[in-house]
Amino acid sequence: MVELARTTTTVTVAVYDCGWGGVPRFGLSRRTSARHGRGLSIVAAIADQVGYEGDDQVGHKVWAVIHTLLTPLAVVRQADIR
Protein backbone atom coordinates (compact mmCIF):
# COMPACT_ATOMS: atom_id res chain seq x y z
CA MET A 1 0.00 0.00 0.00
CA VAL A 2 1.19 3.53 -0.78
CA GLU A 3 0.08 6.64 1.10
CA LEU A 4 0.56 10.24 -0.08
CA ALA A 5 -0.02 13.34 2.04
CA ARG A 6 0.53 16.96 1.07
CA THR A 7 0.59 20.17 3.03
CA THR A 8 1.45 23.64 1.80
CA THR A 9 5.13 23.00 2.52
CA THR A 10 5.69 19.22 2.33
CA VAL A 11 4.88 16.04 0.47
CA THR A 12 5.04 12.80 2.46
CA VAL A 13 5.15 9.39 0.78
CA ALA A 14 4.76 6.20 2.82
CA VAL A 15 5.00 2.61 1.60
CA TYR A 16 3.85 -0.35 3.69
CA ASP A 17 5.24 -3.89 3.47
CA CYS A 18 4.67 -7.22 5.20
CA GLY A 19 7.92 -7.13 7.14
CA TRP A 20 9.86 -10.26 6.28
CA GLY A 21 12.56 -8.36 4.33
CA GLY A 22 14.76 -7.06 7.13
CA VAL A 23 15.29 -3.53 8.38
CA PRO A 24 15.14 -0.81 5.71
CA ARG A 25 18.56 0.82 5.20
CA PHE A 26 18.75 4.23 3.56
CA GLY A 27 21.63 5.79 1.66
CA LEU A 28 23.64 2.65 0.96
CA SER A 29 25.67 2.84 -2.20
CA ARG A 30 24.35 0.34 -4.76
CA ARG A 31 25.47 -0.52 -8.25
CA THR A 32 23.03 0.42 -10.99
CA SER A 33 22.83 -3.27 -11.89
CA ALA A 34 21.82 -4.31 -8.33
CA ARG A 35 18.55 -6.24 -8.21
CA HIS A 36 17.45 -4.89 -4.80
CA GLY A 37 17.97 -1.86 -2.59
CA ARG A 38 18.34 0.92 -5.14
CA GLY A 39 14.94 2.47 -4.42
CA LEU A 40 15.72 3.44 -0.84
CA SER A 41 19.02 5.01 -1.93
CA ILE A 42 17.24 7.13 -4.53
CA VAL A 43 14.56 8.20 -2.06
CA ALA A 44 17.17 9.10 0.58
CA ALA A 45 19.03 11.22 -1.99
CA ILE A 46 16.03 13.37 -2.91
CA ALA A 47 14.10 13.47 0.38
CA ASP A 48 14.63 15.90 3.25
CA GLN A 49 13.72 13.28 5.87
CA VAL A 50 13.38 9.49 5.71
CA GLY A 51 12.56 6.83 8.24
CA TYR A 52 10.61 3.71 9.05
CA GLU A 53 8.36 2.26 11.74
CA GLY A 54 7.51 -1.35 12.56
CA ASP A 55 9.40 -4.64 12.51
CA ASP A 56 9.64 -7.95 10.65
CA GLN A 57 6.65 -9.42 12.51
CA VAL A 58 4.07 -6.67 11.88
CA GLY A 59 5.56 -5.08 8.78
CA HIS A 60 7.15 -1.71 8.05
CA LYS A 61 5.97 1.74 7.13
CA VAL A 62 8.82 3.37 5.19
CA TRP A 63 8.32 7.11 4.74
CA ALA A 64 9.96 10.12 3.12
CA VAL A 65 9.25 13.84 3.49
CA ILE A 66 10.10 16.28 0.71
CA HIS A 67 9.88 20.00 1.43
CA THR A 68 8.28 21.92 -1.41
CA LEU A 69 9.18 25.40 -2.55
CA LEU A 70 5.64 26.28 -3.52
CA THR A 71 4.07 29.33 -1.96
CA PRO A 72 0.40 28.96 -1.00
CA LEU A 73 -1.84 30.88 -3.42
CA ALA A 74 -3.37 32.96 -0.61
CA VAL A 75 0.06 34.28 0.37
CA VAL A 76 0.88 35.19 -3.24
CA ARG A 77 -2.41 37.06 -3.62
CA GLN A 78 -1.82 39.04 -0.43
CA ALA A 79 1.69 39.96 -1.57
CA ASP A 80 0.38 41.13 -4.96
CA ILE A 81 -2.18 43.43 -3.30
CA ARG A 82 0.42 45.43 -1.40
PDB file of N, CA, C and O in Angstrom:
ATOM      1  N   MET A   1       0.837  -1.157   0.000  1.00  0.00           N
ATOM      2  CA  MET A   1       0.000   0.000   0.000  1.00  0.00           C
ATOM      3  C   MET A   1       0.895   1.237   0.000  1.00  0.00           C
ATOM      4  O   MET A   1       1.938   1.253   0.634  1.00  0.00           O
ATOM      5  N   VAL A   2       0.468   2.266  -0.710  1.00  0.00           N
ATOM      6  CA  VAL A   2       1.186   3.529  -0.779  1.00  0.00           C
ATOM      7  C   VAL A   2       0.276   4.630  -0.259  1.00  0.00           C
ATOM      8  O   VAL A   2      -0.916   4.657  -0.567  1.00  0.00           O
ATOM      9  N   GLU A   3       0.840   5.529   0.525  1.00  0.00           N
ATOM     10  CA  GLU A   3       0.079   6.642   1.097  1.00  0.00           C
ATOM     11  C   GLU A   3       0.783   7.950   0.726  1.00  0.00           C
ATOM     12  O   GLU A   3       2.004   8.059   0.868  1.00  0.00           O
ATOM     13  N   LEU A   4       0.028   8.920   0.234  1.00  0.00           N
ATOM     14  CA  LEU A   4       0.557  10.243  -0.082  1.00  0.00           C
ATOM     15  C   LEU A   4      -0.174  11.280   0.750  1.00  0.00           C
ATOM     16  O   LEU A   4      -1.388  11.224   0.891  1.00  0.00           O
ATOM     17  N   ALA A   5       0.577  12.236   1.282  1.00  0.00           N
ATOM     18  CA  ALA A   5      -0.022  13.338   2.039  1.00  0.00           C
ATOM     19  C   ALA A   5       0.698  14.612   1.641  1.00  0.00           C
ATOM     20  O   ALA A   5       1.918  14.628   1.487  1.00  0.00           O
ATOM     21  N   ARG A   6      -0.066  15.690   1.467  1.00  0.00           N
ATOM     22  CA  ARG A   6       0.529  16.962   1.065  1.00  0.00           C
ATOM     23  C   ARG A   6       0.028  18.073   1.963  1.00  0.00           C
ATOM     24  O   ARG A   6      -1.147  18.133   2.294  1.00  0.00           O
ATOM     25  N   THR A   7       0.947  18.932   2.356  1.00  0.00           N
ATOM     26  CA  THR A   7       0.590  20.169   3.033  1.00  0.00           C
ATOM     27  C   THR A   7       1.076  21.300   2.139  1.00  0.00           C
ATOM     28  O   THR A   7       1.574  21.058   1.037  1.00  0.00           O
ATOM     29  N   THR A   8       0.973  22.523   2.611  1.00  0.00           N
ATOM     30  CA  THR A   8       1.447  23.644   1.798  1.00  0.00           C
ATOM     31  C   THR A   8       2.962  23.671   1.682  1.00  0.00           C
ATOM     32  O   THR A   8       3.502  24.336   0.796  1.00  0.00           O
ATOM     33  N   THR A   9       3.666  22.941   2.540  1.00  0.00           N
ATOM     34  CA  THR A   9       5.132  22.996   2.517  1.00  0.00           C
ATOM     35  C   THR A   9       5.818  21.638   2.370  1.00  0.00           C
ATOM     36  O   THR A   9       7.029  21.588   2.217  1.00  0.00           O
ATOM     37  N   THR A  10       5.067  20.537   2.428  1.00  0.00           N
ATOM     38  CA  THR A  10       5.694  19.216   2.333  1.00  0.00           C
ATOM     39  C   THR A  10       4.848  18.230   1.537  1.00  0.00           C
ATOM     40  O   THR A  10       3.633  18.385   1.421  1.00  0.00           O
ATOM     41  N   VAL A  11       5.527  17.219   1.026  1.00  0.00           N
ATOM     42  CA  VAL A  11       4.877  16.039   0.466  1.00  0.00           C
ATOM     43  C   VAL A  11       5.469  14.849   1.220  1.00  0.00           C
ATOM     44  O   VAL A  11       6.687  14.728   1.341  1.00  0.00           O
ATOM     45  N   THR A  12       4.598  13.996   1.752  1.00  0.00           N
ATOM     46  CA  THR A  12       5.038  12.798   2.456  1.00  0.00           C
ATOM     47  C   THR A  12       4.547  11.580   1.700  1.00  0.00           C
ATOM     48  O   THR A  12       3.381  11.492   1.338  1.00  0.00           O
ATOM     49  N   VAL A  13       5.461  10.650   1.446  1.00  0.00           N
ATOM     50  CA  VAL A  13       5.148   9.391   0.777  1.00  0.00           C
ATOM     51  C   VAL A  13       5.474   8.273   1.754  1.00  0.00           C
ATOM     52  O   VAL A  13       6.555   8.251   2.341  1.00  0.00           O
ATOM     53  N   ALA A  14       4.535   7.353   1.938  1.00  0.00           N
ATOM     54  CA  ALA A  14       4.759   6.204   2.815  1.00  0.00           C
ATOM     55  C   ALA A  14       4.410   4.932   2.047  1.00  0.00           C
ATOM     56  O   ALA A  14       3.435   4.900   1.305  1.00  0.00           O
ATOM     57  N   VAL A  15       5.226   3.916   2.225  1.00  0.00           N
ATOM     58  CA  VAL A  15       5.002   2.609   1.601  1.00  0.00           C
ATOM     59  C   VAL A  15       4.985   1.571   2.716  1.00  0.00           C
ATOM     60  O   VAL A  15       5.868   1.567   3.578  1.00  0.00           O
ATOM     61  N   TYR A  16       3.996   0.692   2.682  1.00  0.00           N
ATOM     62  CA  TYR A  16       3.855  -0.352   3.693  1.00  0.00           C
ATOM     63  C   TYR A  16       4.251  -1.696   3.096  1.00  0.00           C
ATOM     64  O   TYR A  16       3.981  -1.965   1.933  1.00  0.00           O
ATOM     65  N   ASP A  17       4.915  -2.537   3.909  1.00  0.00           N
ATOM     66  CA  ASP A  17       5.243  -3.891   3.474  1.00  0.00           C
ATOM     67  C   ASP A  17       4.839  -4.888   4.545  1.00  0.00           C
ATOM     68  O   ASP A  17       4.343  -4.511   5.595  1.00  0.00           O
ATOM     69  N   CYS A  18       5.058  -6.159   4.274  1.00  0.00           N
ATOM     70  CA  CYS A  18       4.669  -7.225   5.200  1.00  0.00           C
ATOM     71  C   CYS A  18       5.746  -7.556   6.232  1.00  0.00           C
ATOM     72  O   CYS A  18       5.553  -8.428   7.064  1.00  0.00           O
ATOM     73  N   GLY A  19       6.890  -6.923   6.145  1.00  0.00           N
ATOM     74  CA  GLY A  19       7.919  -7.135   7.144  1.00  0.00           C
ATOM     75  C   GLY A  19       9.060  -8.003   6.715  1.00  0.00           C
ATOM     76  O   GLY A  19      10.150  -7.538   6.489  1.00  0.00           O
ATOM     77  N   TRP A  20       8.882  -9.211   6.472  1.00  0.00           N
ATOM     78  CA  TRP A  20       9.860 -10.256   6.277  1.00  0.00           C
ATOM     79  C   TRP A  20      11.073  -9.925   5.403  1.00  0.00           C
ATOM     80  O   TRP A  20      11.755 -10.812   4.955  1.00  0.00           O
ATOM     81  N   GLY A  21      11.414  -8.685   5.176  1.00  0.00           N
ATOM     82  CA  GLY A  21      12.555  -8.362   4.327  1.00  0.00           C
ATOM     83  C   GLY A  21      13.722  -7.744   5.060  1.00  0.00           C
ATOM     84  O   GLY A  21      14.667  -7.281   4.450  1.00  0.00           O
ATOM     85  N   GLY A  22      13.686  -7.694   6.379  1.00  0.00           N
ATOM     86  CA  GLY A  22      14.761  -7.064   7.132  1.00  0.00           C
ATOM     87  C   GLY A  22      14.495  -5.588   7.366  1.00  0.00           C
ATOM     88  O   GLY A  22      13.491  -5.042   6.938  1.00  0.00           O
ATOM     89  N   VAL A  23      15.418  -4.942   8.030  1.00  0.00           N
ATOM     90  CA  VAL A  23      15.285  -3.532   8.384  1.00  0.00           C
ATOM     91  C   VAL A  23      15.652  -2.667   7.178  1.00  0.00           C
ATOM     92  O   VAL A  23      16.692  -2.874   6.562  1.00  0.00           O
ATOM     93  N   PRO A  24      14.799  -1.704   6.826  1.00  0.00           N
ATOM     94  CA  PRO A  24      15.140  -0.811   5.713  1.00  0.00           C
ATOM     95  C   PRO A  24      16.411  -0.018   6.018  1.00  0.00           C
ATOM     96  O   PRO A  24      16.588   0.482   7.115  1.00  0.00           O
ATOM     97  N   ARG A  25      17.307   0.067   5.038  1.00  0.00           N
ATOM     98  CA  ARG A  25      18.556   0.825   5.199  1.00  0.00           C
ATOM     99  C   ARG A  25      18.632   1.875   4.091  1.00  0.00           C
ATOM    100  O   ARG A  25      18.611   1.529   2.919  1.00  0.00           O
ATOM    101  N   PHE A  26      18.739   3.119   4.497  1.00  0.00           N
ATOM    102  CA  PHE A  26      18.750   4.235   3.562  1.00  0.00           C
ATOM    103  C   PHE A  26      20.175   4.661   3.243  1.00  0.00           C
ATOM    104  O   PHE A  26      21.058   4.575   4.076  1.00  0.00           O
ATOM    105  N   GLY A  27      20.370   5.166   2.024  1.00  0.00           N
ATOM    106  CA  GLY A  27      21.627   5.792   1.660  1.00  0.00           C
ATOM    107  C   GLY A  27      22.789   4.864   1.388  1.00  0.00           C
ATOM    108  O   GLY A  27      23.917   5.320   1.254  1.00  0.00           O
ATOM    109  N   LEU A  28      22.553   3.572   1.297  1.00  0.00           N
ATOM    110  CA  LEU A  28      23.643   2.653   0.960  1.00  0.00           C
ATOM    111  C   LEU A  28      23.987   2.805  -0.518  1.00  0.00           C
ATOM    112  O   LEU A  28      23.115   2.970  -1.358  1.00  0.00           O
ATOM    113  N   SER A  29      25.233   2.756  -0.820  1.00  0.00           N
ATOM    114  CA  SER A  29      25.675   2.845  -2.205  1.00  0.00           C
ATOM    115  C   SER A  29      25.404   1.514  -2.903  1.00  0.00           C
ATOM    116  O   SER A  29      25.847   0.463  -2.435  1.00  0.00           O
ATOM    117  N   ARG A  30      24.683   1.558  -3.991  1.00  0.00           N
ATOM    118  CA  ARG A  30      24.354   0.342  -4.756  1.00  0.00           C
ATOM    119  C   ARG A  30      24.777   0.523  -6.209  1.00  0.00           C
ATOM    120  O   ARG A  30      24.709   1.616  -6.749  1.00  0.00           O
ATOM    121  N   ARG A  31      25.177  -0.561  -6.820  1.00  0.00           N
ATOM    122  CA  ARG A  31      25.475  -0.519  -8.249  1.00  0.00           C
ATOM    123  C   ARG A  31      24.174  -0.378  -9.028  1.00  0.00           C
ATOM    124  O   ARG A  31      23.122  -0.837  -8.589  1.00  0.00           O
ATOM    125  N   THR A  32      24.240   0.258 -10.178  1.00  0.00           N
ATOM    126  CA  THR A  32      23.031   0.422 -10.988  1.00  0.00           C
ATOM    127  C   THR A  32      22.472  -0.909 -11.463  1.00  0.00           C
ATOM    128  O   THR A  32      21.299  -1.001 -11.806  1.00  0.00           O
ATOM    129  N   SER A  33      23.296  -1.951 -11.464  1.00  0.00           N
ATOM    130  CA  SER A  33      22.833  -3.271 -11.889  1.00  0.00           C
ATOM    131  C   SER A  33      22.289  -4.102 -10.721  1.00  0.00           C
ATOM    132  O   SER A  33      21.846  -5.233 -10.930  1.00  0.00           O
ATOM    133  N   ALA A  34      22.304  -3.564  -9.500  1.00  0.00           N
ATOM    134  CA  ALA A  34      21.817  -4.309  -8.333  1.00  0.00           C
ATOM    135  C   ALA A  34      20.336  -4.642  -8.508  1.00  0.00           C
ATOM    136  O   ALA A  34      19.564  -3.843  -9.024  1.00  0.00           O
ATOM    137  N   ARG A  35      19.947  -5.807  -8.060  1.00  0.00           N
ATOM    138  CA  ARG A  35      18.552  -6.236  -8.207  1.00  0.00           C
ATOM    139  C   ARG A  35      17.663  -5.720  -7.082  1.00  0.00           C
ATOM    140  O   ARG A  35      16.449  -5.679  -7.232  1.00  0.00           O
ATOM    141  N   HIS A  36      18.239  -5.349  -5.950  1.00  0.00           N
ATOM    142  CA  HIS A  36      17.449  -4.891  -4.803  1.00  0.00           C
ATOM    143  C   HIS A  36      18.159  -3.725  -4.129  1.00  0.00           C
ATOM    144  O   HIS A  36      19.379  -3.594  -4.205  1.00  0.00           O
ATOM    145  N   GLY A  37      17.375  -2.885  -3.448  1.00  0.00           N
ATOM    146  CA  GLY A  37      17.966  -1.865  -2.592  1.00  0.00           C
ATOM    147  C   GLY A  37      18.242  -0.516  -3.216  1.00  0.00           C
ATOM    148  O   GLY A  37      18.618   0.416  -2.523  1.00  0.00           O
ATOM    149  N   ARG A  38      18.055  -0.370  -4.509  1.00  0.00           N
ATOM    150  CA  ARG A  38      18.336   0.918  -5.142  1.00  0.00           C
ATOM    151  C   ARG A  38      17.275   1.953  -4.832  1.00  0.00           C
ATOM    152  O   ARG A  38      17.563   3.136  -4.743  1.00  0.00           O
ATOM    153  N   GLY A  39      16.042   1.540  -4.655  1.00  0.00           N
ATOM    154  CA  GLY A  39      14.937   2.469  -4.418  1.00  0.00           C
ATOM    155  C   GLY A  39      15.127   3.318  -3.171  1.00  0.00           C
ATOM    156  O   GLY A  39      14.929   4.531  -3.193  1.00  0.00           O
ATOM    157  N   LEU A  40      15.521   2.692  -2.079  1.00  0.00           N
ATOM    158  CA  LEU A  40      15.722   3.444  -0.839  1.00  0.00           C
ATOM    159  C   LEU A  40      16.871   4.432  -0.968  1.00  0.00           C
ATOM    160  O   LEU A  40      16.815   5.535  -0.416  1.00  0.00           O
ATOM    161  N   SER A  41      17.902   4.088  -1.714  1.00  0.00           N
ATOM    162  CA  SER A  41      19.018   5.009  -1.930  1.00  0.00           C
ATOM    163  C   SER A  41      18.570   6.229  -2.719  1.00  0.00           C
ATOM    164  O   SER A  41      18.965   7.355  -2.419  1.00  0.00           O
ATOM    165  N   ILE A  42      17.753   6.015  -3.731  1.00  0.00           N
ATOM    166  CA  ILE A  42      17.236   7.129  -4.531  1.00  0.00           C
ATOM    167  C   ILE A  42      16.347   8.023  -3.683  1.00  0.00           C
ATOM    168  O   ILE A  42      16.469   9.250  -3.701  1.00  0.00           O
ATOM    169  N   VAL A  43      15.454   7.418  -2.924  1.00  0.00           N
ATOM    170  CA  VAL A  43      14.561   8.198  -2.056  1.00  0.00           C
ATOM    171  C   VAL A  43      15.362   9.002  -1.043  1.00  0.00           C
ATOM    172  O   VAL A  43      15.109  10.192  -0.837  1.00  0.00           O
ATOM    173  N   ALA A  44      16.354   8.400  -0.416  1.00  0.00           N
ATOM    174  CA  ALA A  44      17.173   9.097   0.578  1.00  0.00           C
ATOM    175  C   ALA A  44      17.926  10.266  -0.045  1.00  0.00           C
ATOM    176  O   ALA A  44      18.147  11.292   0.602  1.00  0.00           O
ATOM    177  N   ALA A  45      18.295  10.152  -1.313  1.00  0.00           N
ATOM    178  CA  ALA A  45      19.033  11.217  -1.987  1.00  0.00           C
ATOM    179  C   ALA A  45      18.167  12.438  -2.280  1.00  0.00           C
ATOM    180  O   ALA A  45      18.652  13.568  -2.236  1.00  0.00           O
ATOM    181  N   ILE A  46      16.874  12.236  -2.547  1.00  0.00           N
ATOM    182  CA  ILE A  46      16.028  13.371  -2.907  1.00  0.00           C
ATOM    183  C   ILE A  46      15.152  13.875  -1.767  1.00  0.00           C
ATOM    184  O   ILE A  46      14.654  14.986  -1.826  1.00  0.00           O
ATOM    185  N   ALA A  47      14.986  13.092  -0.718  1.00  0.00           N
ATOM    186  CA  ALA A  47      14.101  13.474   0.381  1.00  0.00           C
ATOM    187  C   ALA A  47      14.839  14.315   1.421  1.00  0.00           C
ATOM    188  O   ALA A  47      16.058  14.240   1.551  1.00  0.00           O
ATOM    189  N   ASP A  48      14.074  15.107   2.150  1.00  0.00           N
ATOM    190  CA  ASP A  48      14.628  15.896   3.251  1.00  0.00           C
ATOM    191  C   ASP A  48      14.676  15.098   4.550  1.00  0.00           C
ATOM    192  O   ASP A  48      15.531  15.344   5.395  1.00  0.00           O
ATOM    193  N   GLN A  49      13.761  14.164   4.695  1.00  0.00           N
ATOM    194  CA  GLN A  49      13.723  13.282   5.867  1.00  0.00           C
ATOM    195  C   GLN A  49      13.251  11.909   5.411  1.00  0.00           C
ATOM    196  O   GLN A  49      12.380  11.809   4.551  1.00  0.00           O
ATOM    197  N   VAL A  50      13.826  10.851   5.978  1.00  0.00           N
ATOM    198  CA  VAL A  50      13.380   9.487   5.706  1.00  0.00           C
ATOM    199  C   VAL A  50      13.370   8.706   7.013  1.00  0.00           C
ATOM    200  O   VAL A  50      14.075   9.047   7.959  1.00  0.00           O
ATOM    201  N   GLY A  51      12.581   7.665   7.051  1.00  0.00           N
ATOM    202  CA  GLY A  51      12.557   6.828   8.242  1.00  0.00           C
ATOM    203  C   GLY A  51      11.631   5.642   8.053  1.00  0.00           C
ATOM    204  O   GLY A  51      11.059   5.444   6.987  1.00  0.00           O
ATOM    205  N   TYR A  52      11.521   4.853   9.100  1.00  0.00           N
ATOM    206  CA  TYR A  52      10.605   3.715   9.054  1.00  0.00           C
ATOM    207  C   TYR A  52      10.091   3.433  10.453  1.00  0.00           C
ATOM    208  O   TYR A  52      10.667   3.846  11.450  1.00  0.00           O
ATOM    209  N   GLU A  53       8.974   2.717  10.492  1.00  0.00           N
ATOM    210  CA  GLU A  53       8.362   2.261  11.737  1.00  0.00           C
ATOM    211  C   GLU A  53       8.016   0.795  11.547  1.00  0.00           C
ATOM    212  O   GLU A  53       7.825   0.335  10.423  1.00  0.00           O
ATOM    213  N   GLY A  54       7.920   0.041  12.637  1.00  0.00           N
ATOM    214  CA  GLY A  54       7.510  -1.349  12.556  1.00  0.00           C
ATOM    215  C   GLY A  54       8.668  -2.317  12.703  1.00  0.00           C
ATOM    216  O   GLY A  54       9.782  -1.939  13.061  1.00  0.00           O
ATOM    217  N   ASP A  55       8.383  -3.599  12.410  1.00  0.00           N
ATOM    218  CA  ASP A  55       9.399  -4.644  12.507  1.00  0.00           C
ATOM    219  C   ASP A  55       9.042  -5.782  11.561  1.00  0.00           C
ATOM    220  O   ASP A  55       8.049  -5.719  10.846  1.00  0.00           O
ATOM    221  N   ASP A  56       9.859  -6.830  11.565  1.00  0.00           N
ATOM    222  CA  ASP A  56       9.637  -7.951  10.654  1.00  0.00           C
ATOM    223  C   ASP A  56       8.351  -8.721  10.947  1.00  0.00           C
ATOM    224  O   ASP A  56       7.811  -9.379  10.072  1.00  0.00           O
ATOM    225  N   GLN A  57       7.845  -8.654  12.162  1.00  0.00           N
ATOM    226  CA  GLN A  57       6.647  -9.418  12.512  1.00  0.00           C
ATOM    227  C   GLN A  57       5.361  -8.722  12.081  1.00  0.00           C
ATOM    228  O   GLN A  57       4.421  -9.366  11.644  1.00  0.00           O
ATOM    229  N   VAL A  58       5.307  -7.392  12.216  1.00  0.00           N
ATOM    230  CA  VAL A  58       4.068  -6.670  11.882  1.00  0.00           C
ATOM    231  C   VAL A  58       4.172  -5.920  10.566  1.00  0.00           C
ATOM    232  O   VAL A  58       3.177  -5.443  10.049  1.00  0.00           O
ATOM    233  N   GLY A  59       5.363  -5.815  10.014  1.00  0.00           N
ATOM    234  CA  GLY A  59       5.555  -5.076   8.778  1.00  0.00           C
ATOM    235  C   GLY A  59       6.168  -3.713   9.035  1.00  0.00           C
ATOM    236  O   GLY A  59       6.343  -3.288  10.181  1.00  0.00           O
ATOM    237  N   HIS A  60       6.504  -3.021   7.959  1.00  0.00           N
ATOM    238  CA  HIS A  60       7.146  -1.710   8.051  1.00  0.00           C
ATOM    239  C   HIS A  60       6.329  -0.648   7.328  1.00  0.00           C
ATOM    240  O   HIS A  60       5.680  -0.935   6.334  1.00  0.00           O
ATOM    241  N   LYS A  61       6.425   0.542   7.836  1.00  0.00           N
ATOM    242  CA  LYS A  61       5.968   1.735   7.133  1.00  0.00           C
ATOM    243  C   LYS A  61       7.244   2.525   6.849  1.00  0.00           C
ATOM    244  O   LYS A  61       7.900   3.014   7.772  1.00  0.00           O
ATOM    245  N   VAL A  62       7.632   2.613   5.588  1.00  0.00           N
ATOM    246  CA  VAL A  62       8.816   3.367   5.191  1.00  0.00           C
ATOM    247  C   VAL A  62       8.315   4.690   4.629  1.00  0.00           C
ATOM    248  O   VAL A  62       7.435   4.706   3.769  1.00  0.00           O
ATOM    249  N   TRP A  63       8.851   5.811   5.134  1.00  0.00           N
ATOM    250  CA  TRP A  63       8.320   7.112   4.738  1.00  0.00           C
ATOM    251  C   TRP A  63       9.431   8.078   4.338  1.00  0.00           C
ATOM    252  O   TRP A  63      10.586   7.917   4.722  1.00  0.00           O
ATOM    253  N   ALA A  64       9.038   9.062   3.550  1.00  0.00           N
ATOM    254  CA  ALA A  64       9.958  10.121   3.119  1.00  0.00           C
ATOM    255  C   ALA A  64       9.190  11.430   3.076  1.00  0.00           C
ATOM    256  O   ALA A  64       8.031  11.469   2.665  1.00  0.00           O
ATOM    257  N   VAL A  65       9.836  12.498   3.518  1.00  0.00           N
ATOM    258  CA  VAL A  65       9.254  13.840   3.487  1.00  0.00           C
ATOM    259  C   VAL A  65      10.100  14.699   2.561  1.00  0.00           C
ATOM    260  O   VAL A  65      11.321  14.744   2.690  1.00  0.00           O
ATOM    261  N   ILE A  66       9.440  15.358   1.627  1.00  0.00           N
ATOM    262  CA  ILE A  66      10.102  16.283   0.711  1.00  0.00           C
ATOM    263  C   ILE A  66       9.497  17.657   0.936  1.00  0.00           C
ATOM    264  O   ILE A  66       8.275  17.823   0.862  1.00  0.00           O
ATOM    265  N   HIS A  67      10.348  18.630   1.255  1.00  0.00           N
ATOM    266  CA  HIS A  67       9.875  20.002   1.431  1.00  0.00           C
ATOM    267  C   HIS A  67       9.704  20.646   0.066  1.00  0.00           C
ATOM    268  O   HIS A  67      10.586  20.548  -0.787  1.00  0.00           O
ATOM    269  N   THR A  68       8.560  21.277  -0.132  1.00  0.00           N
ATOM    270  CA  THR A  68       8.280  21.924  -1.411  1.00  0.00           C
ATOM    271  C   THR A  68       8.651  23.397  -1.333  1.00  0.00           C
ATOM    272  O   THR A  68       8.733  23.979  -0.255  1.00  0.00           O
ATOM    273  N   LEU A  69       8.855  23.984  -2.477  1.00  0.00           N
ATOM    274  CA  LEU A  69       9.183  25.400  -2.549  1.00  0.00           C
ATOM    275  C   LEU A  69       7.984  26.226  -2.982  1.00  0.00           C
ATOM    276  O   LEU A  69       8.102  27.411  -3.246  1.00  0.00           O
ATOM    277  N   LEU A  70       6.833  25.592  -3.070  1.00  0.00           N
ATOM    278  CA  LEU A  70       5.638  26.285  -3.519  1.00  0.00           C
ATOM    279  C   LEU A  70       5.117  27.225  -2.444  1.00  0.00           C
ATOM    280  O   LEU A  70       5.105  26.906  -1.269  1.00  0.00           O
ATOM    281  N   THR A  71       4.683  28.379  -2.868  1.00  0.00           N
ATOM    282  CA  THR A  71       4.072  29.335  -1.956  1.00  0.00           C
ATOM    283  C   THR A  71       2.563  29.173  -2.069  1.00  0.00           C
ATOM    284  O   THR A  71       2.032  29.155  -3.177  1.00  0.00           O
ATOM    285  N   PRO A  72       1.862  29.091  -0.936  1.00  0.00           N
ATOM    286  CA  PRO A  72       0.403  28.964  -1.001  1.00  0.00           C
ATOM    287  C   PRO A  72      -0.191  30.135  -1.774  1.00  0.00           C
ATOM    288  O   PRO A  72       0.269  31.265  -1.658  1.00  0.00           O
ATOM    289  N   LEU A  73      -1.223  29.871  -2.574  1.00  0.00           N
ATOM    290  CA  LEU A  73      -1.844  30.879  -3.416  1.00  0.00           C
ATOM    291  C   LEU A  73      -2.327  32.079  -2.611  1.00  0.00           C
ATOM    292  O   LEU A  73      -2.194  33.224  -3.030  1.00  0.00           O
ATOM    293  N   ALA A  74      -2.875  31.858  -1.433  1.00  0.00           N
ATOM    294  CA  ALA A  74      -3.371  32.962  -0.610  1.00  0.00           C
ATOM    295  C   ALA A  74      -2.244  33.923  -0.241  1.00  0.00           C
ATOM    296  O   ALA A  74      -2.439  35.139  -0.213  1.00  0.00           O
ATOM    297  N   VAL A  75      -1.066  33.418   0.017  1.00  0.00           N
ATOM    298  CA  VAL A  75       0.059  34.277   0.366  1.00  0.00           C
ATOM    299  C   VAL A  75       0.493  35.093  -0.849  1.00  0.00           C
ATOM    300  O   VAL A  75       0.783  36.283  -0.747  1.00  0.00           O
ATOM    301  N   VAL A  76       0.507  34.479  -2.016  1.00  0.00           N
ATOM    302  CA  VAL A  76       0.879  35.194  -3.237  1.00  0.00           C
ATOM    303  C   VAL A  76      -0.114  36.315  -3.503  1.00  0.00           C
ATOM    304  O   VAL A  76       0.257  37.445  -3.801  1.00  0.00           O
ATOM    305  N   ARG A  77      -1.381  36.041  -3.369  1.00  0.00           N
ATOM    306  CA  ARG A  77      -2.411  37.065  -3.617  1.00  0.00           C
ATOM    307  C   ARG A  77      -2.272  38.225  -2.645  1.00  0.00           C
ATOM    308  O   ARG A  77      -2.401  39.363  -3.030  1.00  0.00           O
ATOM    309  N   GLN A  78      -2.007  37.963  -1.394  1.00  0.00           N
ATOM    310  CA  GLN A  78      -1.822  39.042  -0.427  1.00  0.00           C
ATOM    311  C   GLN A  78      -0.600  39.878  -0.770  1.00  0.00           C
ATOM    312  O   GLN A  78      -0.628  41.098  -0.676  1.00  0.00           O
ATOM    313  N   ALA A  79       0.468  39.237  -1.213  1.00  0.00           N
ATOM    314  CA  ALA A  79       1.689  39.961  -1.570  1.00  0.00           C
ATOM    315  C   ALA A  79       1.452  40.829  -2.796  1.00  0.00           C
ATOM    316  O   ALA A  79       1.986  41.933  -2.896  1.00  0.00           O
ATOM    317  N   ASP A  80       0.653  40.360  -3.755  1.00  0.00           N
ATOM    318  CA  ASP A  80       0.385  41.127  -4.958  1.00  0.00           C
ATOM    319  C   ASP A  80      -0.471  42.368  -4.677  1.00  0.00           C
ATOM    320  O   ASP A  80      -0.383  43.356  -5.386  1.00  0.00           O
ATOM    321  N   ILE A  81      -1.298  42.301  -3.639  1.00  0.00           N
ATOM    322  CA  ILE A  81      -2.185  43.425  -3.300  1.00  0.00           C
ATOM    323  C   ILE A  81      -1.403  44.602  -2.763  1.00  0.00           C
ATOM    324  O   ILE A  81      -1.727  45.741  -3.021  1.00  0.00           O
ATOM    325  N   ARG A  82      -0.327  44.346  -2.047  1.00  0.00           N
ATOM    326  CA  ARG A  82       0.424  45.426  -1.403  1.00  0.00           C
ATOM    327  C   ARG A  82       1.207  46.231  -2.351  1.00  0.00           C
ATOM    328  O   ARG A  82       1.674  46.231  -3.273  1.00  0.00           O
TER     329      ARG A  82
END
